[in-house]
């Protein structure tokens, strides 16, 4: 069984790479700015007895998603699990978000997962049980002051996921994980005070760990989720309950 994880070099993606490898998948690891981290994750996969290779492409560029899919297709002729995790959260007040900012945000967070899924569909269709898992955000549902571009991009992912769940059935399931505040580089700018405040605002009393999101992704990627499609799995410590 073969899985491809975008943004597998760090954070939630890296935790997902490790979890899927532990679950028995060969895992292709994507990254861009941190190739050494991607290579490190690939080595961890190989250390677990599975095969792995690295795909290094800028998913914020126009050509990056198609090039990444071509890189993958040169190595594998089929794919069982596609995890669209790469993303970035830029905070800017709404009046200062330019069209270029919006386009850059949408390129990485919407265009890339959209195009990668389209380009890799022929490989997914060769799987006996294809799985696509998108990574959205709690902010798609809660809204984000100073993050209108990011929150709207992550909301687009939910519509994309639900649409593809219907269109790609019955051969491929399509689901979304919506993390809340998770302890990765995305929260690295937090002061200790801000981190404490975040924890206090969450019913489970703390921010989440990347591995806890990886567990949810791995569930949706597994045979245990064979009758789950079009779902959004919230992994947010109860901070928002829909
Ligand atoms: N952490 C949270 O609180 C939280 C909450 C809700 C949703 N999320 C979502 O969860 C996903 C993973 O985030 P994270 O918290 O794990 O963040 P992270 O630690 O910053 O990791 C982001 C990943 O995306 C990749 N990436 C970023 N820009 C890229 C680009 N231009 N081209 C290719 N790859 C790129 C990075 O790879 P390189 O560094 O190698 O380029 C990295 O592997 C994102 O979609 C994020 O929006 C996170």
XYZ file of C-alpha atoms and ligand atoms in Angstrom:
290
model
C 0.000 0.000 0.000
C 1.306 3.419 -1.024
C 0.701 6.848 0.497
C 1.784 10.340 -0.543
C 1.828 13.098 2.087
C 2.249 16.724 1.024
C 4.018 18.866 3.585
C 5.415 15.650 5.035
C 8.671 17.336 5.968
C 7.431 18.895 9.196
C 4.621 19.231 11.745
C 1.343 17.399 11.138
C 2.580 16.022 7.817
C 5.736 14.527 9.328
C 3.694 12.907 12.108
C 1.367 11.512 9.420
C 4.289 10.098 7.439
C 5.520 8.247 10.530
C 2.056 6.981 11.483
C 1.273 5.704 7.970
C 4.658 3.978 7.766
C 4.029 2.359 11.153
C 0.644 1.225 9.780
C 2.432 -0.530 6.911
C 2.393 1.987 4.072
C 5.223 2.851 1.744
C 5.240 6.654 2.009
C 6.392 9.313 -0.452
C 7.328 12.453 1.489
C 6.782 15.889 -0.007
C 8.454 19.094 1.164
C 10.004 22.180 -0.336
C 11.700 24.723 1.943
C 13.118 22.013 4.235
C 14.470 19.230 1.974
C 16.702 17.904 4.758
C 13.646 17.439 6.981
C 11.847 15.605 4.174
C 14.872 13.340 3.712
C 14.936 12.713 7.457
C 11.295 11.594 7.410
C 11.956 9.356 4.385
C 14.833 7.744 6.302
C 12.495 7.133 9.248
C 10.028 5.400 6.906
C 12.825 3.199 5.547
C 13.912 2.485 9.122
C 10.425 1.084 9.698
C 10.974 -1.340 6.815
C 8.881 0.515 4.233
C 10.067 2.175 1.043
C 10.155 5.938 0.662
C 11.358 8.765 -1.542
C 11.161 12.535 -1.451
C 9.281 14.936 -3.749
C 10.526 18.529 -3.538
C 8.253 21.066 -5.218
C 6.943 24.526 -4.407
C 3.190 24.029 -4.113
C 2.765 27.789 -3.961
C 3.935 28.084 -7.576
C 1.791 27.690 -10.680
C 3.653 24.619 -11.949
C 4.489 23.003 -8.586
C 1.450 20.748 -8.125
C 1.580 19.309 -11.665
C 5.347 18.823 -11.363
C 4.953 17.113 -7.967
C 2.343 14.740 -9.388
C 4.648 13.947 -12.332
C 7.530 13.244 -9.915
C 5.334 10.806 -8.029
C 4.027 9.137 -11.188
C 7.608 8.510 -12.350
C 8.138 6.340 -9.245
C 4.743 4.731 -8.708
C 2.016 3.618 -11.133
C -0.681 3.487 -8.441
C -1.512 5.281 -5.217
C -3.731 4.198 -2.321
C -3.678 7.243 -0.040
C -3.255 10.933 -0.891
C -2.925 13.320 2.071
C -3.189 17.004 1.076
C -1.592 18.575 4.119
C 0.887 21.243 2.935
C -0.282 24.701 3.920
C 0.670 27.960 5.568
C -1.171 30.449 7.751
C -0.395 34.111 7.152
C -1.971 36.685 9.474
C -2.811 40.027 7.851
C -5.572 42.545 8.639
C -8.308 42.377 5.998
C -7.750 45.866 4.466
C -4.079 45.003 3.901
C -4.664 41.692 2.099
C -3.767 42.392 -1.511
C -4.965 40.414 -4.524
C -1.455 38.958 -4.740
C -1.619 37.880 -1.063
C -4.969 36.239 -1.732
C -3.691 34.476 -4.834
C -0.572 33.237 -3.009
C -2.685 31.917 -0.148
C -5.134 30.218 -2.515
C -2.357 28.758 -4.660
C -0.874 26.851 -1.742
C -3.998 26.088 0.261
C -6.588 25.525 -2.520
C -5.103 25.299 -6.027
C -2.375 22.832 -4.992
C -4.630 20.262 -3.291
C -7.164 20.678 -6.110
C -4.593 20.153 -8.886
C -2.712 17.368 -7.115
C -5.907 15.384 -6.629
C -6.844 15.886 -10.283
C -3.383 14.934 -11.545
C -3.083 11.874 -9.295
C -6.581 10.585 -9.962
C -5.433 8.029 -12.562
C -3.069 6.529 -9.963
C -5.724 6.570 -7.227
C -8.166 4.834 -9.565
C -5.735 1.911 -9.814
C -6.048 1.332 -6.061
C -8.583 -1.204 -4.840
C -9.659 1.350 -2.171
C -8.366 4.858 -2.871
C -8.388 7.386 -0.055
C -8.033 11.164 -0.250
C -7.647 13.117 2.999
C -7.605 16.919 2.942
C -6.345 19.033 5.822
C -8.559 22.067 6.407
C -8.749 24.048 9.642
C -11.081 24.875 12.478
C -10.803 28.454 11.199
C -12.817 27.470 8.097
C -15.765 27.097 10.474
C -14.928 29.619 13.206
C -13.600 32.424 10.993
C -10.255 34.110 11.549
C -9.707 37.783 12.296
C -6.564 38.775 10.332
C -6.917 35.517 8.417
C -9.797 36.060 5.985
C -7.720 34.737 3.080
C -6.587 31.618 4.971
C -9.973 30.822 6.549
C -11.785 31.200 3.220
C -9.179 29.001 1.517
C -9.639 26.307 4.156
C -13.433 26.606 3.771
C -12.994 25.978 0.033
C -11.285 22.706 0.909
C -14.416 21.516 2.708
C -16.551 22.177 -0.387
C -13.958 20.494 -2.577
C -13.809 17.454 -0.303
C -17.599 17.065 -0.169
C -17.910 17.435 -3.936
C -15.217 14.864 -4.666
C -16.689 12.462 -2.094
C -19.785 12.323 -4.297
C -18.039 12.417 -7.662
C -15.289 9.883 -6.959
C -17.493 7.304 -5.191
C -17.611 4.377 -5.020
C -13.935 3.699 -5.767
C -12.349 6.484 -3.734
C -13.328 7.963 -0.369
C -12.661 11.655 0.245
C -12.611 13.171 3.722
C -11.260 16.181 5.577
C -9.548 16.667 8.907
C -10.037 20.074 10.515
C -7.387 20.686 13.181
C -7.741 23.259 15.928
C -4.637 24.709 17.600
C -1.845 22.185 17.104
C 1.705 22.499 18.430
C 3.728 22.971 15.233
C 5.741 25.748 13.599
C 2.441 27.464 12.777
C 2.121 28.361 16.485
C 5.825 29.102 16.934
C 5.151 32.841 17.107
C 3.107 32.424 20.294
C 4.404 34.030 23.455
C 4.209 31.739 26.544
C 1.287 33.902 27.703
C -0.542 33.462 24.384
C 0.081 29.708 24.545
C -1.369 29.577 28.079
C -4.426 31.550 26.915
C -4.933 29.176 23.991
C -4.927 26.189 26.346
C -7.388 27.808 28.738
C -9.838 28.468 25.886
C -9.883 24.784 24.863
C -12.197 22.368 26.764
C -9.489 19.669 26.829
C -7.193 22.283 28.399
C -4.258 22.304 25.983
C -3.253 22.675 22.356
C -3.081 19.443 20.362
C -0.058 17.431 19.247
C 0.732 16.781 15.588
C 0.533 13.040 16.294
C -3.074 13.440 17.422
C -4.008 14.892 14.023
C -1.949 12.193 12.295
C -4.008 9.541 14.101
C -7.212 11.056 12.677
C -5.734 11.217 9.164
C -4.512 7.624 9.438
C -7.975 6.487 10.522
C -9.560 8.091 7.440
C -6.812 6.532 5.303
C -7.430 3.075 6.727
C -9.850 0.231 6.125
C -11.504 1.176 9.422
C -13.031 4.159 7.593
C -14.317 2.128 4.634
C -17.873 3.530 4.973
C -16.832 7.123 5.727
C -16.773 9.642 2.886
C -17.556 13.355 2.651
C -16.918 13.730 6.380
C -15.050 16.438 8.254
C -13.295 15.104 11.332
C -12.661 17.891 13.834
C -9.502 17.467 15.921
C -9.640 20.496 18.157
C -9.947 19.490 21.814
C -13.583 20.600 21.792
C -12.759 24.236 21.066
C -15.431 24.286 18.401
C -18.222 21.734 18.221
C -20.388 21.746 15.086
N -0.843 23.764 13.454
C -2.093 24.198 13.535
O -2.515 24.758 14.561
C -3.039 23.988 12.368
C -4.386 24.225 12.570
C -5.283 24.041 11.534
C -4.839 23.611 10.303
N -3.515 23.398 10.117
C -3.105 22.951 8.786
O -2.343 21.770 8.907
C -1.436 21.670 7.801
C -0.038 21.384 8.321
O 0.362 22.484 9.121
P 1.451 22.365 10.281
O 0.846 22.949 11.495
O 2.022 21.004 10.336
O 2.489 23.438 9.741
P 4.067 23.371 9.511
O 4.741 22.642 10.617
O 4.457 24.784 9.213
O 4.208 22.480 8.191
C 3.746 22.972 6.958
C 4.114 21.972 5.871
O 3.668 22.511 4.607
C 4.767 22.554 3.705
N 4.706 23.764 2.889
C 4.509 25.036 3.309
N 4.608 25.898 2.265
C 4.890 25.129 1.171
C 5.118 25.413 -0.202
N 5.093 26.672 -0.695
N 5.384 24.383 -1.040
C 5.444 23.123 -0.575
N 5.235 22.789 0.720
C 4.963 23.777 1.572
C 6.010 22.588 4.564
O 7.089 21.983 3.845
P 8.521 22.752 3.706
O 8.778 23.465 4.986
O 9.495 21.655 3.421
O 8.314 23.665 2.533
C 5.608 21.761 5.784
O 5.900 20.403 5.590
C -1.563 22.985 7.025
O -2.411 22.798 5.918
C -2.200 23.916 8.031
O -2.911 24.951 7.412
C -2.595 23.559 11.112
